[in-house]
């Protein structure tokens, strides 16, 4: 999905699969300074982004870009013969020469390093106060839980909370988590925990995290993630009693689709 200055652009497809771009619609929305909001749903959206930006360039106007979820952001390192797809997608976006690029909740600093003129916003941090209020979270007695060191680093600016951190041992070939240890101590049983991270797919990491937190005496466990893939509906997390509620944004989901999910509409997306 691509929005130009707040309005979604509609694309049609030729019989052979090529994209039909409506230049008149783009011209009607165009200004001297433009903002494109890019919500990745599949790889064809990258082609559409290229068409729209090139068309705007042909009209000699300036354009900035907001990326709801940076595609391929988990491919931020290479091992063996793995392909550095995040870099290749970043190269494609850089070639479009946006005035400014804003990425919502990047998975790691690698995205920021690869994209030109790039900055980040973190909906998870901006929503944390609302989630604290909604869950009755007590800063003195309850805990934020970061599932891995990457999450702890990503949210290092969050202050004033008790924290627990998970350390995962993952099989790089299969992607399976083979072990998860919790670093930190809890003062008493019966506490609430908010698991904080950037992305939920099927929810396996968070199920494993919740099991550990239950073992430490957690009475209520909530999940706050910046991005939530539609695949969460195919996993076991939503039907599990381990997680009481999931808080996330519309950067990937279009609707909640389950009573346990509370979806926050995110500005320009």
GROMACS .gro file of C-alpha atoms in nm:
model
  269
    1UNK     CA    1   0.000   0.000   0.000
    2UNK     CA    2   0.129   0.344  -0.095
    3UNK     CA    3  -0.019   0.674   0.019
    4UNK     CA    4   0.070   1.005  -0.143
    5UNK     CA    5   0.015   1.300   0.091
    6UNK     CA    6  -0.229   1.092   0.298
    7UNK     CA    7  -0.435   0.940   0.016
    8UNK     CA    8  -0.397   0.578  -0.090
    9UNK     CA    9  -0.299   0.525  -0.452
   10UNK     CA   10  -0.493   0.264  -0.646
   11UNK     CA   11  -0.309   0.045  -0.895
   12UNK     CA   12  -0.456  -0.182  -1.160
   13UNK     CA   13  -0.292  -0.473  -1.335
   14UNK     CA   14  -0.266  -0.543  -1.706
   15UNK     CA   15  -0.363  -0.895  -1.823
   16UNK     CA   16   0.005  -0.991  -1.846
   17UNK     CA   17   0.069  -0.893  -1.481
   18UNK     CA   18   0.228  -0.553  -1.539
   19UNK     CA   19   0.122  -0.262  -1.317
   20UNK     CA   20  -0.097   0.016  -1.451
   21UNK     CA   21  -0.008   0.344  -1.277
   22UNK     CA   22  -0.266   0.624  -1.274
   23UNK     CA   23  -0.065   0.937  -1.353
   24UNK     CA   24  -0.370   1.164  -1.338
   25UNK     CA   25  -0.445   1.052  -0.979
   26UNK     CA   26  -0.084   1.115  -0.876
   27UNK     CA   27  -0.085   1.459  -1.039
   28UNK     CA   28  -0.407   1.551  -0.860
   29UNK     CA   29  -0.250   1.472  -0.521
   30UNK     CA   30   0.095   1.611  -0.596
   31UNK     CA   31   0.244   1.919  -0.425
   32UNK     CA   32   0.585   2.086  -0.429
   33UNK     CA   33   0.680   1.888  -0.113
   34UNK     CA   34   0.536   1.537  -0.102
   35UNK     CA   35   0.523   1.251   0.146
   36UNK     CA   36   0.491   0.888   0.045
   37UNK     CA   37   0.382   0.636   0.310
   38UNK     CA   38   0.488   0.283   0.218
   39UNK     CA   39   0.324  -0.020   0.379
   40UNK     CA   40   0.490  -0.333   0.247
   41UNK     CA   41   0.259  -0.623   0.170
   42UNK     CA   42   0.455  -0.803  -0.100
   43UNK     CA   43   0.745  -0.744  -0.336
   44UNK     CA   44   0.524  -0.585  -0.602
   45UNK     CA   45   0.491  -0.284  -0.371
   46UNK     CA   46   0.859  -0.210  -0.426
   47UNK     CA   47   0.801  -0.187  -0.802
   48UNK     CA   48   0.501   0.042  -0.744
   49UNK     CA   49   0.712   0.263  -0.518
   50UNK     CA   50   0.972   0.293  -0.791
   51UNK     CA   51   0.710   0.389  -1.051
   52UNK     CA   52   0.551   0.655  -0.829
   53UNK     CA   53   0.881   0.811  -0.724
   54UNK     CA   54   1.010   0.822  -1.082
   55UNK     CA   55   0.687   0.986  -1.193
   56UNK     CA   56   0.714   1.249  -0.918
   57UNK     CA   57   1.075   1.310  -1.019
   58UNK     CA   58   0.963   1.370  -1.376
   59UNK     CA   59   0.741   1.648  -1.239
   60UNK     CA   60   1.043   1.796  -1.056
   61UNK     CA   61   0.891   1.791  -0.706
   62UNK     CA   62   1.052   1.681  -0.380
   63UNK     CA   63   0.944   1.370  -0.194
   64UNK     CA   64   1.012   1.212   0.145
   65UNK     CA   65   0.930   0.855   0.239
   66UNK     CA   66   0.789   0.690   0.553
   67UNK     CA   67   0.837   0.312   0.566
   68UNK     CA   68   0.589   0.137   0.796
   69UNK     CA   69   0.793  -0.183   0.805
   70UNK     CA   70   1.128  -0.211   0.634
   71UNK     CA   71   1.108  -0.521   0.411
   72UNK     CA   72   1.381  -0.781   0.462
   73UNK     CA   73   1.495  -0.603   0.779
   74UNK     CA   74   1.560  -0.935   0.955
   75UNK     CA   75   1.815  -1.021   0.687
   76UNK     CA   76   2.059  -0.780   0.847
   77UNK     CA   77   2.359  -1.012   0.848
   78UNK     CA   78   2.499  -1.285   0.635
   79UNK     CA   79   2.635  -1.622   0.728
   80UNK     CA   80   2.780  -1.869   0.480
   81UNK     CA   81   2.596  -1.843   0.148
   82UNK     CA   82   2.298  -1.644   0.281
   83UNK     CA   83   2.197  -1.347   0.065
   84UNK     CA   84   2.213  -0.992   0.209
   85UNK     CA   85   1.865  -0.899   0.084
   86UNK     CA   86   1.824  -0.608   0.325
   87UNK     CA   87   2.120  -0.435   0.161
   88UNK     CA   88   1.984  -0.495  -0.188
   89UNK     CA   89   1.642  -0.352  -0.098
   90UNK     CA   90   1.813  -0.057   0.071
   91UNK     CA   91   2.018   0.001  -0.244
   92UNK     CA   92   1.697   0.008  -0.447
   93UNK     CA   93   1.539   0.268  -0.215
   94UNK     CA   94   1.859   0.474  -0.208
   95UNK     CA   95   1.860   0.480  -0.588
   96UNK     CA   96   1.522   0.655  -0.575
   97UNK     CA   97   1.690   0.948  -0.395
   98UNK     CA   98   1.428   1.052  -0.141
   99UNK     CA   99   1.481   1.379   0.042
  100UNK     CA  100   1.428   1.203   0.375
  101UNK     CA  101   1.343   0.847   0.479
  102UNK     CA  102   1.173   0.762   0.809
  103UNK     CA  103   1.157   0.399   0.917
  104UNK     CA  104   0.912   0.291   1.185
  105UNK     CA  105   1.061   0.052   1.441
  106UNK     CA  106   1.362  -0.077   1.245
  107UNK     CA  107   1.471  -0.425   1.346
  108UNK     CA  108   1.830  -0.316   1.395
  109UNK     CA  109   2.069  -0.028   1.335
  110UNK     CA  110   2.179  -0.198   1.014
  111UNK     CA  111   1.870  -0.061   0.837
  112UNK     CA  112   1.960   0.292   0.947
  113UNK     CA  113   2.317   0.243   0.835
  114UNK     CA  114   2.217   0.116   0.490
  115UNK     CA  115   1.953   0.375   0.401
  116UNK     CA  116   2.051   0.729   0.298
  117UNK     CA  117   1.904   1.032   0.479
  118UNK     CA  118   1.734   0.797   0.723
  119UNK     CA  119   1.592   0.835   1.072
  120UNK     CA  120   1.370   0.616   1.289
  121UNK     CA  121   1.059   0.638   1.503
  122UNK     CA  122   0.968   0.375   1.758
  123UNK     CA  123   0.591   0.327   1.801
  124UNK     CA  124   0.654   0.069   2.073
  125UNK     CA  125   0.820   0.330   2.295
  126UNK     CA  126   0.560   0.593   2.211
  127UNK     CA  127   0.276   0.351   2.296
  128UNK     CA  128   0.428   0.212   2.615
  129UNK     CA  129   0.259   0.465   2.844
  130UNK     CA  130  -0.082   0.378   2.700
  131UNK     CA  131  -0.020   0.008   2.748
  132UNK     CA  132   0.099   0.065   3.105
  133UNK     CA  133  -0.224   0.246   3.178
  134UNK     CA  134  -0.445  -0.011   3.002
  135UNK     CA  135  -0.292  -0.304   3.191
  136UNK     CA  136  -0.272  -0.144   3.536
  137UNK     CA  137   0.103  -0.195   3.529
  138UNK     CA  138   0.282  -0.089   3.850
  139UNK     CA  139   0.631   0.045   3.773
  140UNK     CA  140   0.750  -0.042   4.124
  141UNK     CA  141   0.625  -0.400   4.132
  142UNK     CA  142   0.598  -0.516   3.769
  143UNK     CA  143   0.847  -0.586   3.489
  144UNK     CA  144   0.925  -0.513   3.128
  145UNK     CA  145   1.071  -0.815   2.954
  146UNK     CA  146   1.301  -0.787   2.652
  147UNK     CA  147   1.324  -1.125   2.475
  148UNK     CA  148   1.685  -1.078   2.365
  149UNK     CA  149   1.984  -0.847   2.384
  150UNK     CA  150   1.879  -0.682   2.056
  151UNK     CA  151   1.548  -0.574   2.205
  152UNK     CA  152   1.720  -0.450   2.520
  153UNK     CA  153   1.954  -0.237   2.307
  154UNK     CA  154   1.671  -0.112   2.084
  155UNK     CA  155   1.471   0.012   2.384
  156UNK     CA  156   1.765   0.127   2.594
  157UNK     CA  157   1.616   0.478   2.614
  158UNK     CA  158   1.324   0.345   2.818
  159UNK     CA  159   1.385   0.438   3.181
  160UNK     CA  160   1.208   0.394   3.512
  161UNK     CA  161   1.103   0.029   3.483
  162UNK     CA  162   1.210  -0.299   3.636
  163UNK     CA  163   1.362  -0.505   3.355
  164UNK     CA  164   1.420  -0.869   3.274
  165UNK     CA  165   1.612  -0.981   2.964
  166UNK     CA  166   1.602  -1.306   2.772
  167UNK     CA  167   1.896  -1.467   2.600
  168UNK     CA  168   1.807  -1.702   2.317
  169UNK     CA  169   2.005  -1.984   2.166
  170UNK     CA  170   1.871  -2.021   1.812
  171UNK     CA  171   1.956  -2.278   1.549
  172UNK     CA  172   2.051  -2.051   1.255
  173UNK     CA  173   1.970  -2.321   0.999
  174UNK     CA  174   1.620  -2.406   1.123
  175UNK     CA  175   1.535  -2.078   1.299
  176UNK     CA  176   1.416  -2.277   1.601
  177UNK     CA  177   1.485  -2.144   1.952
  178UNK     CA  178   1.671  -2.418   2.133
  179UNK     CA  179   1.698  -2.243   2.471
  180UNK     CA  180   1.590  -1.920   2.639
  181UNK     CA  181   1.736  -1.802   2.968
  182UNK     CA  182   1.616  -1.506   3.173
  183UNK     CA  183   1.862  -1.261   3.325
  184UNK     CA  184   1.739  -1.066   3.627
  185UNK     CA  185   1.557  -1.139   3.949
  186UNK     CA  186   1.201  -1.078   4.058
  187UNK     CA  187   1.114  -0.959   4.407
  188UNK     CA  188   0.792  -1.156   4.444
  189UNK     CA  189   0.544  -1.375   4.260
  190UNK     CA  190   0.217  -1.240   4.123
  191UNK     CA  191   0.372  -0.961   3.913
  192UNK     CA  192   0.264  -0.836   3.571
  193UNK     CA  193   0.500  -0.845   3.274
  194UNK     CA  194   0.495  -0.661   2.943
  195UNK     CA  195   0.704  -0.830   2.675
  196UNK     CA  196   0.843  -0.558   2.446
  197UNK     CA  197   0.980  -0.623   2.098
  198UNK     CA  198   0.965  -0.497   1.741
  199UNK     CA  199   0.804  -0.782   1.548
  200UNK     CA  200   0.573  -1.078   1.601
  201UNK     CA  201   0.537  -1.348   1.335
  202UNK     CA  202   0.387  -1.674   1.463
  203UNK     CA  203   0.470  -1.581   1.823
  204UNK     CA  204   0.701  -1.870   1.911
  205UNK     CA  205   0.957  -1.648   2.083
  206UNK     CA  206   0.691  -1.487   2.295
  207UNK     CA  207   0.531  -1.821   2.388
  208UNK     CA  208   0.872  -1.939   2.508
  209UNK     CA  209   0.924  -1.609   2.692
  210UNK     CA  210   0.583  -1.631   2.859
  211UNK     CA  211   0.653  -1.985   2.977
  212UNK     CA  212   0.969  -1.861   3.146
  213UNK     CA  213   0.792  -1.564   3.301
  214UNK     CA  214   0.515  -1.790   3.433
  215UNK     CA  215   0.785  -2.004   3.588
  216UNK     CA  216   0.916  -1.696   3.767
  217UNK     CA  217   0.570  -1.622   3.908
  218UNK     CA  218   0.411  -1.383   3.656
  219UNK     CA  219   0.036  -1.354   3.706
  220UNK     CA  220  -0.043  -1.154   3.390
  221UNK     CA  221   0.163  -1.129   3.073
  222UNK     CA  222   0.110  -0.880   2.790
  223UNK     CA  223   0.285  -0.838   2.457
  224UNK     CA  224   0.369  -0.500   2.299
  225UNK     CA  225   0.518  -0.515   1.949
  226UNK     CA  226   0.565  -0.244   1.689
  227UNK     CA  227   0.484  -0.476   1.397
  228UNK     CA  228   0.262  -0.781   1.388
  229UNK     CA  229   0.248  -1.007   1.083
  230UNK     CA  230  -0.084  -1.162   0.978
  231UNK     CA  231   0.079  -1.498   1.050
  232UNK     CA  232   0.008  -1.440   1.421
  233UNK     CA  233  -0.340  -1.574   1.345
  234UNK     CA  234  -0.188  -1.904   1.230
  235UNK     CA  235   0.027  -1.952   1.542
  236UNK     CA  236  -0.072  -2.074   1.887
  237UNK     CA  237  -0.013  -1.751   2.075
  238UNK     CA  238  -0.363  -1.603   2.052
  239UNK     CA  239  -0.527  -1.922   2.178
  240UNK     CA  240  -0.278  -1.972   2.458
  241UNK     CA  241  -0.365  -1.866   2.814
  242UNK     CA  242  -0.002  -1.758   2.859
  243UNK     CA  243  -0.050  -1.418   2.689
  244UNK     CA  244  -0.338  -1.203   2.815
  245UNK     CA  245  -0.338  -0.939   2.539
  246UNK     CA  246  -0.137  -0.824   2.238
  247UNK     CA  247  -0.085  -0.454   2.169
  248UNK     CA  248   0.044  -0.358   1.824
  249UNK     CA  249   0.007  -0.114   1.534
  250UNK     CA  250  -0.140  -0.122   1.185
  251UNK     CA  251   0.201  -0.116   1.018
  252UNK     CA  252   0.142  -0.474   0.899
  253UNK     CA  253  -0.206  -0.579   1.012
  254UNK     CA  254  -0.506  -0.408   0.853
  255UNK     CA  255  -0.744  -0.517   1.129
  256UNK     CA  256  -0.712  -0.685   1.469
  257UNK     CA  257  -0.905  -1.000   1.377
  258UNK     CA  258  -0.897  -1.138   1.732
  259UNK     CA  259  -1.030  -1.023   2.066
  260UNK     CA  260  -0.684  -1.047   2.223
  261UNK     CA  261  -0.531  -0.798   1.977
  262UNK     CA  262  -0.560  -0.424   2.035
  263UNK     CA  263  -0.458  -0.239   1.722
  264UNK     CA  264  -0.332   0.119   1.734
  265UNK     CA  265  -0.382   0.318   1.415
  266UNK     CA  266  -0.049   0.472   1.331
  267UNK     CA  267  -0.061   0.824   1.184
  268UNK     CA  268   0.032   0.844   0.821
  269UNK     CA  269  -0.005   0.469   0.765
   0.00000   0.00000   0.00000
